[in-house]
């Protein structure tokens, strides 16, 4: 396979090739290996990778019309490679960010110094739908509100940029590990030659993190992973993580509270639970406090958390720090709490609740991305240049009606990486979701889930909208 | 362990055992379609439907006993109904699918090898339909699926940690096996009673279904005697699939489980009673109706055992439950 038909465009940073078509130094081994591999051989590698996902049952299930359709996320067999120095920069930036965001959460549910000091407007915090007033005064162990974070990072010609912080129930880490297992065993010689840093110990780091967050005087804490259930699209990941942790995989109906403590039903009676890695959204966690119609949660859970008898990771209310509007203030928050300059840049963001930003956005709708602050997964988004006039008009009307629900951003030129498409190497846009853990200290595995917009020209990498995945190789040196 | 996980493993055991049992039943019936007279084929179908406590679709089995073509066409419909019919909760495919689904939901409680074994079998055999298997050799489909279930049992034996999770899985298999064997024997006795022409062939096929034909021959010779067949299938502790083997093992497995908050004592007593009843010597040579009556009592006790196990460890009232 060679890159003779591979289209480089100056606008997009290519992860493997320099603008002159020669390989970047850390990608030379991959480049040379591809040159020695025929299209048929690479096709076989791709087939093995795909097959391994099916055989292992690494699937998500789509339910409809009474039929359950098991699907796999399409995985491109070619790894995305990051040089050691690139990773060091990312790692430092991510560690800085999670620390600042945890300080911010301690503050907004505590003294509110950032508000009184004028760093962030009060209405940005209190007006955020993810702000949970019920969490005021709560102080989780080590001040850790966000124990598990999956930060979305993209690269442009100007470097790495944080697209969003996912601080509630970020998913995808199981794919980081599954991709590694599948690709490593299919590209054995290349993997060995590249000297790639491991990611498979993520479960150990997660376990260490969760143990650090146990309530006081619980030296051997009981840890459980709370899943919405088997119908959830991320159930495979929940099961995978429970296995990695050696924890019980519980649903709300398996738990109960008594006298401010949480217990799970075991075959031998009730057992106290100390730490819950919850993969259930805030709204459904506790019907006594949040949505009363929730069948997924546990009545009294929040009270047990407030009393410090159980730790919820992540804590309820962390969504206020990854809100699409609050995002714009993160660089200022880093400066405020850590007295440091942000290592990783933000996307310049306009907050449509500000009249001048709304006006600018409406005037430039055909060249901006507009996002609804409450949406995720790539939904509710208007990509200006791709939208029809009617779609833009409908969006503009919605923005005028509820400006606070929207932000706008310049369209980024996401980097591209070569993918095997129909037997050829073609560039596709990619992003990166590294996973950051924070207990008493910060832990980051050298790797990430790389999402790929597999549709030609598409910028949307979400798996729900035609996105796929790639393994990420962080090199030792 | 988590009560719901224990329940999932118990049902995993039951569904896998049921899949294998059904496959053995149907493999024998598919073999009969090749060279047995219509009367025997109909006897086989009746036995299958009575074992499953299900009514056949369409006209009752045997309406056109003299019409060979009709019997074969009917067998296609019946095999489809018992094997692939989605609306039949006890079909082979539903049992297999349920077992795999139990395993999928409990993957964190079982070994990776167990999941892979079951998933690969599902990918290969789980999407077949009656038209795929009928033209060639339908019995090979059932034989293959039964082999996969045997393989799974072997993988369980060699890879699963012997804690209460393993015990619940074993308990599910053993209770299912006991109930299936009782249902099969009762259906057979009823069929034999209603059909004076039934003879050695029918008894031999019963032995084949229970994987006991060779053992029987080795022990008793080629002459088939119903009492000996029943002695072997019910009371011989050396036969892996005998009823007493399943019940004794279930009682031992239950006894090894950690005590649950529910009616554990009652569950253990029930298992003990089952074991002593199935092993109780007959005062004199029993008639077939005597044997059927004992089987019916055992069937009731097996159902009670299932309920008591669930009540003791899974569905107990949390109000008075001990806290650890």
PDB file of N, CA and C in Angstrom, chain A residues 54-57 61 63 70 230 235-236 239 243 248-251 253-254 256 258 263-272, chain B residues 1-4 6 100-101 104-105 107-108 110 112 115 119-120 123 168 258-261 313-316 318 322-324:
ATOM      1  N   UNK A  54     -16.562  -9.150  16.655  1.00  0.00           N
ATOM      2  CA  UNK A  54     -17.773  -9.972  16.609  1.00  0.00           C
ATOM      3  C   UNK A  54     -17.626 -11.203  17.491  1.00  0.00           C
ATOM      4  N   UNK A  55     -16.464 -11.857  17.361  1.00  0.00           N
ATOM      5  CA  UNK A  55     -16.260 -13.086  18.130  1.00  0.00           C
ATOM      6  C   UNK A  55     -16.262 -12.836  19.622  1.00  0.00           C
ATOM      7  N   UNK A  56     -15.703 -11.710  20.000  1.00  0.00           N
ATOM      8  CA  UNK A  56     -15.662 -11.392  21.428  1.00  0.00           C
ATOM      9  C   UNK A  56     -16.992 -10.803  21.905  1.00  0.00           C
ATOM     10  N   UNK A  57     -17.863 -10.527  20.956  1.00  0.00           N
ATOM     11  CA  UNK A  57     -19.163  -9.959  21.350  1.00  0.00           C
ATOM     12  C   UNK A  57     -19.041  -8.547  21.881  1.00  0.00           C
ATOM     13  N   UNK A  61     -26.200  -2.862  21.339  1.00  0.00           N
ATOM     14  CA  UNK A  61     -27.442  -3.409  20.826  1.00  0.00           C
ATOM     15  C   UNK A  61     -28.423  -2.291  20.524  1.00  0.00           C
ATOM     16  N   UNK A  63     -32.265  -1.643  19.812  1.00  0.00           N
ATOM     17  CA  UNK A  63     -33.546  -2.310  19.950  1.00  0.00           C
ATOM     18  C   UNK A  63     -34.619  -1.542  19.167  1.00  0.00           C
ATOM     19  N   UNK A  70     -27.589  -6.508  17.175  1.00  0.00           N
ATOM     20  CA  UNK A  70     -26.274  -6.306  17.785  1.00  0.00           C
ATOM     21  C   UNK A  70     -25.313  -5.774  16.737  1.00  0.00           C
ATOM     22  N   UNK A 230     -29.188  -3.665  30.947  1.00  0.00           N
ATOM     23  CA  UNK A 230     -28.714  -4.333  29.738  1.00  0.00           C
ATOM     24  C   UNK A 230     -29.200  -3.649  28.468  1.00  0.00           C
ATOM     25  N   UNK A 235     -23.844  -0.913  27.590  1.00  0.00           N
ATOM     26  CA  UNK A 235     -23.818  -1.991  28.584  1.00  0.00           C
ATOM     27  C   UNK A 235     -22.539  -2.824  28.493  1.00  0.00           C
ATOM     28  N   UNK A 236     -22.076  -3.051  27.280  1.00  0.00           N
ATOM     29  CA  UNK A 236     -20.836  -3.834  27.161  1.00  0.00           C
ATOM     30  C   UNK A 236     -19.729  -3.189  27.989  1.00  0.00           C
ATOM     31  N   UNK A 239     -20.219  -3.741  31.739  1.00  0.00           N
ATOM     32  CA  UNK A 239     -19.847  -5.103  32.113  1.00  0.00           C
ATOM     33  C   UNK A 239     -18.326  -5.247  32.102  1.00  0.00           C
ATOM     34  N   UNK A 243     -15.879  -6.047  35.359  1.00  0.00           N
ATOM     35  CA  UNK A 243     -14.954  -7.184  35.347  1.00  0.00           C
ATOM     36  C   UNK A 243     -13.534  -6.725  35.648  1.00  0.00           C
ATOM     37  N   UNK A 248     -19.066  -5.595  41.605  1.00  0.00           N
ATOM     38  CA  UNK A 248     -20.386  -6.065  41.211  1.00  0.00           C
ATOM     39  C   UNK A 248     -20.993  -5.064  40.232  1.00  0.00           C
ATOM     40  N   UNK A 249     -21.687  -5.584  39.245  1.00  0.00           N
ATOM     41  CA  UNK A 249     -22.400  -4.731  38.295  1.00  0.00           C
ATOM     42  C   UNK A 249     -23.847  -4.664  38.761  1.00  0.00           C
ATOM     43  N   UNK A 250     -24.223  -3.529  39.308  1.00  0.00           N
ATOM     44  CA  UNK A 250     -25.553  -3.446  39.922  1.00  0.00           C
ATOM     45  C   UNK A 250     -26.480  -2.537  39.118  1.00  0.00           C
ATOM     46  N   UNK A 251     -27.746  -2.808  39.243  1.00  0.00           N
ATOM     47  CA  UNK A 251     -28.784  -1.905  38.746  1.00  0.00           C
ATOM     48  C   UNK A 251     -29.439  -1.271  39.967  1.00  0.00           C
ATOM     49  N   UNK A 253     -32.304  -1.493  41.095  1.00  0.00           N
ATOM     50  CA  UNK A 253     -33.144  -2.416  41.870  1.00  0.00           C
ATOM     51  C   UNK A 253     -32.324  -3.341  42.768  1.00  0.00           C
ATOM     52  N   UNK A 254     -31.010  -3.397  42.570  1.00  0.00           N
ATOM     53  CA  UNK A 254     -30.165  -4.224  43.432  1.00  0.00           C
ATOM     54  C   UNK A 254     -29.739  -3.491  44.692  1.00  0.00           C
ATOM     55  N   UNK A 256     -30.411  -0.603  47.937  1.00  0.00           N
ATOM     56  CA  UNK A 256     -31.402   0.058  48.782  1.00  0.00           C
ATOM     57  C   UNK A 256     -30.639   0.867  49.821  1.00  0.00           C
ATOM     58  N   UNK A 258     -30.615   2.433  53.818  1.00  0.00           N
ATOM     59  CA  UNK A 258     -31.174   2.247  55.149  1.00  0.00           C
ATOM     60  C   UNK A 258     -30.334   3.082  56.105  1.00  0.00           C
ATOM     61  N   UNK A 263     -26.889  -0.322  50.546  1.00  0.00           N
ATOM     62  CA  UNK A 263     -26.648  -1.765  50.587  1.00  0.00           C
ATOM     63  C   UNK A 263     -27.040  -2.391  49.260  1.00  0.00           C
ATOM     64  N   UNK A 264     -26.380  -3.515  48.958  1.00  0.00           N
ATOM     65  CA  UNK A 264     -26.845  -4.278  47.804  1.00  0.00           C
ATOM     66  C   UNK A 264     -27.326  -5.648  48.266  1.00  0.00           C
ATOM     67  N   UNK A 265     -28.266  -6.157  47.483  1.00  0.00           N
ATOM     68  CA  UNK A 265     -28.838  -7.476  47.814  1.00  0.00           C
ATOM     69  C   UNK A 265     -27.887  -8.547  47.328  1.00  0.00           C
ATOM     70  N   UNK A 266     -27.348  -9.311  48.238  1.00  0.00           N
ATOM     71  CA  UNK A 266     -26.511 -10.435  47.826  1.00  0.00           C
ATOM     72  C   UNK A 266     -27.248 -11.727  48.151  1.00  0.00           C
ATOM     73  N   UNK A 267     -26.667 -12.826  47.788  1.00  0.00           N
ATOM     74  CA  UNK A 267     -27.311 -14.120  48.073  1.00  0.00           C
ATOM     75  C   UNK A 267     -27.264 -14.438  49.561  1.00  0.00           C
ATOM     76  N   UNK A 268     -26.447 -13.688  50.290  1.00  0.00           N
ATOM     77  CA  UNK A 268     -26.320 -13.964  51.725  1.00  0.00           C
ATOM     78  C   UNK A 268     -26.921 -12.853  52.587  1.00  0.00           C
ATOM     79  N   UNK A 269     -27.588 -11.904  51.985  1.00  0.00           N
ATOM     80  CA  UNK A 269     -28.158 -10.803  52.743  1.00  0.00           C
ATOM     81  C   UNK A 269     -27.697  -9.475  52.166  1.00  0.00           C
ATOM     82  N   UNK A 270     -27.746  -8.442  53.004  1.00  0.00           N
ATOM     83  CA  UNK A 270     -27.404  -7.104  52.525  1.00  0.00           C
ATOM     84  C   UNK A 270     -25.933  -6.820  52.784  1.00  0.00           C
ATOM     85  N   UNK A 271     -25.283  -6.209  51.817  1.00  0.00           N
ATOM     86  CA  UNK A 271     -23.876  -5.858  51.985  1.00  0.00           C
ATOM     87  C   UNK A 271     -23.709  -4.367  51.737  1.00  0.00           C
ATOM     88  N   UNK A 272     -22.986  -3.708  52.625  1.00  0.00           N
ATOM     89  CA  UNK A 272     -22.803  -2.264  52.484  1.00  0.00           C
ATOM     90  C   UNK A 272     -21.937  -1.966  51.261  1.00  0.00           C
TER      91      UNK A 272
ATOM     92  N   UNK B   1     -22.459 -13.224  46.698  1.00  0.00           N
ATOM     93  CA  UNK B   1     -22.507 -12.546  45.409  1.00  0.00           C
ATOM     94  C   UNK B   1     -23.842 -11.839  45.238  1.00  0.00           C
ATOM     95  N   UNK B   2     -23.869 -10.917  44.282  1.00  0.00           N
ATOM     96  CA  UNK B   2     -25.106 -10.176  44.027  1.00  0.00           C
ATOM     97  C   UNK B   2     -26.228 -11.168  43.701  1.00  0.00           C
ATOM     98  N   UNK B   3     -27.387 -10.960  44.331  1.00  0.00           N
ATOM     99  CA  UNK B   3     -28.482 -11.913  44.160  1.00  0.00           C
ATOM    100  C   UNK B   3     -28.910 -12.026  42.690  1.00  0.00           C
ATOM    101  N   UNK B   4     -28.940 -10.885  42.009  1.00  0.00           N
ATOM    102  CA  UNK B   4     -29.372 -10.924  40.614  1.00  0.00           C
ATOM    103  C   UNK B   4     -28.353 -11.662  39.747  1.00  0.00           C
ATOM    104  N   UNK B   6     -26.525 -14.169  40.798  1.00  0.00           N
ATOM    105  CA  UNK B   6     -26.740 -15.584  41.096  1.00  0.00           C
ATOM    106  C   UNK B   6     -27.924 -16.112  40.287  1.00  0.00           C
ATOM    107  N   UNK B 100     -27.516 -17.503  25.974  1.00  0.00           N
ATOM    108  CA  UNK B 100     -26.466 -16.563  25.555  1.00  0.00           C
ATOM    109  C   UNK B 100     -26.723 -15.188  26.164  1.00  0.00           C
ATOM    110  N   UNK B 101     -27.976 -14.786  26.204  1.00  0.00           N
ATOM    111  CA  UNK B 101     -28.297 -13.481  26.783  1.00  0.00           C
ATOM    112  C   UNK B 101     -27.961 -13.455  28.277  1.00  0.00           C
ATOM    113  N   UNK B 104     -24.326 -13.031  28.365  1.00  0.00           N
ATOM    114  CA  UNK B 104     -23.927 -11.666  27.987  1.00  0.00           C
ATOM    115  C   UNK B 104     -24.108 -10.716  29.164  1.00  0.00           C
ATOM    116  N   UNK B 105     -25.214 -10.899  29.879  1.00  0.00           N
ATOM    117  CA  UNK B 105     -25.475 -10.015  31.012  1.00  0.00           C
ATOM    118  C   UNK B 105     -24.581 -10.338  32.204  1.00  0.00           C
ATOM    119  N   UNK B 107     -21.369 -11.521  31.924  1.00  0.00           N
ATOM    120  CA  UNK B 107     -20.005 -11.754  31.440  1.00  0.00           C
ATOM    121  C   UNK B 107     -18.961 -11.436  32.483  1.00  0.00           C
ATOM    122  N   UNK B 108     -19.277 -10.520  33.384  1.00  0.00           N
ATOM    123  CA  UNK B 108     -18.303 -10.182  34.417  1.00  0.00           C
ATOM    124  C   UNK B 108     -18.228 -11.259  35.485  1.00  0.00           C
ATOM    125  N   UNK B 110     -18.499 -14.683  34.630  1.00  0.00           N
ATOM    126  CA  UNK B 110     -18.084 -15.961  34.043  1.00  0.00           C
ATOM    127  C   UNK B 110     -16.713 -15.779  33.409  1.00  0.00           C
ATOM    128  N   UNK B 112     -13.877 -15.607  30.486  1.00  0.00           N
ATOM    129  CA  UNK B 112     -13.886 -15.141  29.098  1.00  0.00           C
ATOM    130  C   UNK B 112     -14.041 -16.296  28.129  1.00  0.00           C
ATOM    131  N   UNK B 115     -17.696 -17.247  27.675  1.00  0.00           N
ATOM    132  CA  UNK B 115     -18.438 -16.345  26.790  1.00  0.00           C
ATOM    133  C   UNK B 115     -18.057 -16.590  25.332  1.00  0.00           C
ATOM    134  N   UNK B 119     -20.579 -17.572  22.437  1.00  0.00           N
ATOM    135  CA  UNK B 119     -20.812 -16.567  21.401  1.00  0.00           C
ATOM    136  C   UNK B 119     -20.449 -17.097  20.013  1.00  0.00           C
ATOM    137  N   UNK B 120     -19.344 -17.834  19.944  1.00  0.00           N
ATOM    138  CA  UNK B 120     -18.960 -18.403  18.643  1.00  0.00           C
ATOM    139  C   UNK B 120     -20.008 -19.403  18.174  1.00  0.00           C
ATOM    140  N   UNK B 123     -22.881 -17.375  16.846  1.00  0.00           N
ATOM    141  CA  UNK B 123     -22.622 -16.768  15.538  1.00  0.00           C
ATOM    142  C   UNK B 123     -22.734 -17.812  14.429  1.00  0.00           C
ATOM    143  N   UNK B 168     -24.363 -21.842  41.615  1.00  0.00           N
ATOM    144  CA  UNK B 168     -25.691 -21.478  41.098  1.00  0.00           C
ATOM    145  C   UNK B 168     -25.842 -21.947  39.650  1.00  0.00           C
ATOM    146  N   UNK B 258     -23.346 -20.872  50.473  1.00  0.00           N
ATOM    147  CA  UNK B 258     -23.448 -20.101  51.707  1.00  0.00           C
ATOM    148  C   UNK B 258     -24.928 -19.882  52.015  1.00  0.00           C
ATOM    149  N   UNK B 259     -25.252 -19.802  53.288  1.00  0.00           N
ATOM    150  CA  UNK B 259     -26.664 -19.671  53.665  1.00  0.00           C
ATOM    151  C   UNK B 259     -27.235 -18.334  53.206  1.00  0.00           C
ATOM    152  N   UNK B 260     -28.448 -18.386  52.718  1.00  0.00           N
ATOM    153  CA  UNK B 260     -29.120 -17.163  52.292  1.00  0.00           C
ATOM    154  C   UNK B 260     -30.098 -16.706  53.357  1.00  0.00           C
ATOM    155  N   UNK B 261     -30.619 -15.486  53.220  1.00  0.00           N
ATOM    156  CA  UNK B 261     -31.522 -14.949  54.239  1.00  0.00           C
ATOM    157  C   UNK B 261     -32.921 -15.541  54.182  1.00  0.00           C
ATOM    158  N   UNK B 313     -32.338 -17.216  48.285  1.00  0.00           N
ATOM    159  CA  UNK B 313     -31.136 -16.454  47.932  1.00  0.00           C
ATOM    160  C   UNK B 313     -31.395 -15.212  47.079  1.00  0.00           C
ATOM    161  N   UNK B 314     -32.541 -15.137  46.428  1.00  0.00           N
ATOM    162  CA  UNK B 314     -32.755 -14.056  45.458  1.00  0.00           C
ATOM    163  C   UNK B 314     -33.930 -13.166  45.848  1.00  0.00           C
ATOM    164  N   UNK B 315     -35.093 -13.766  46.003  1.00  0.00           N
ATOM    165  CA  UNK B 315     -36.301 -12.953  46.173  1.00  0.00           C
ATOM    166  C   UNK B 315     -36.704 -12.753  47.621  1.00  0.00           C
ATOM    167  N   UNK B 316     -35.748 -12.804  48.533  1.00  0.00           N
ATOM    168  CA  UNK B 316     -36.093 -12.721  49.954  1.00  0.00           C
ATOM    169  C   UNK B 316     -36.519 -11.294  50.339  1.00  0.00           C
ATOM    170  N   UNK B 318     -36.139  -8.010  52.203  1.00  0.00           N
ATOM    171  CA  UNK B 318     -34.939  -7.343  52.716  1.00  0.00           C
ATOM    172  C   UNK B 318     -35.129  -6.790  54.130  1.00  0.00           C
ATOM    173  N   UNK B 322     -30.100 -10.156  57.059  1.00  0.00           N
ATOM    174  CA  UNK B 322     -28.878  -9.792  57.781  1.00  0.00           C
ATOM    175  C   UNK B 322     -28.027  -8.824  56.980  1.00  0.00           C
ATOM    176  N   UNK B 323     -27.297  -7.974  57.711  1.00  0.00           N
ATOM    177  CA  UNK B 323     -26.416  -6.995  57.066  1.00  0.00           C
ATOM    178  C   UNK B 323     -24.983  -7.420  57.291  1.00  0.00           C
ATOM    179  N   UNK B 324     -24.182  -7.383  56.216  1.00  0.00           N
ATOM    180  CA  UNK B 324     -22.765  -7.737  56.344  1.00  0.00           C
ATOM    181  C   UNK B 324     -21.907  -6.516  56.166  1.00  0.00           C
TER     182      UNK B 324
END
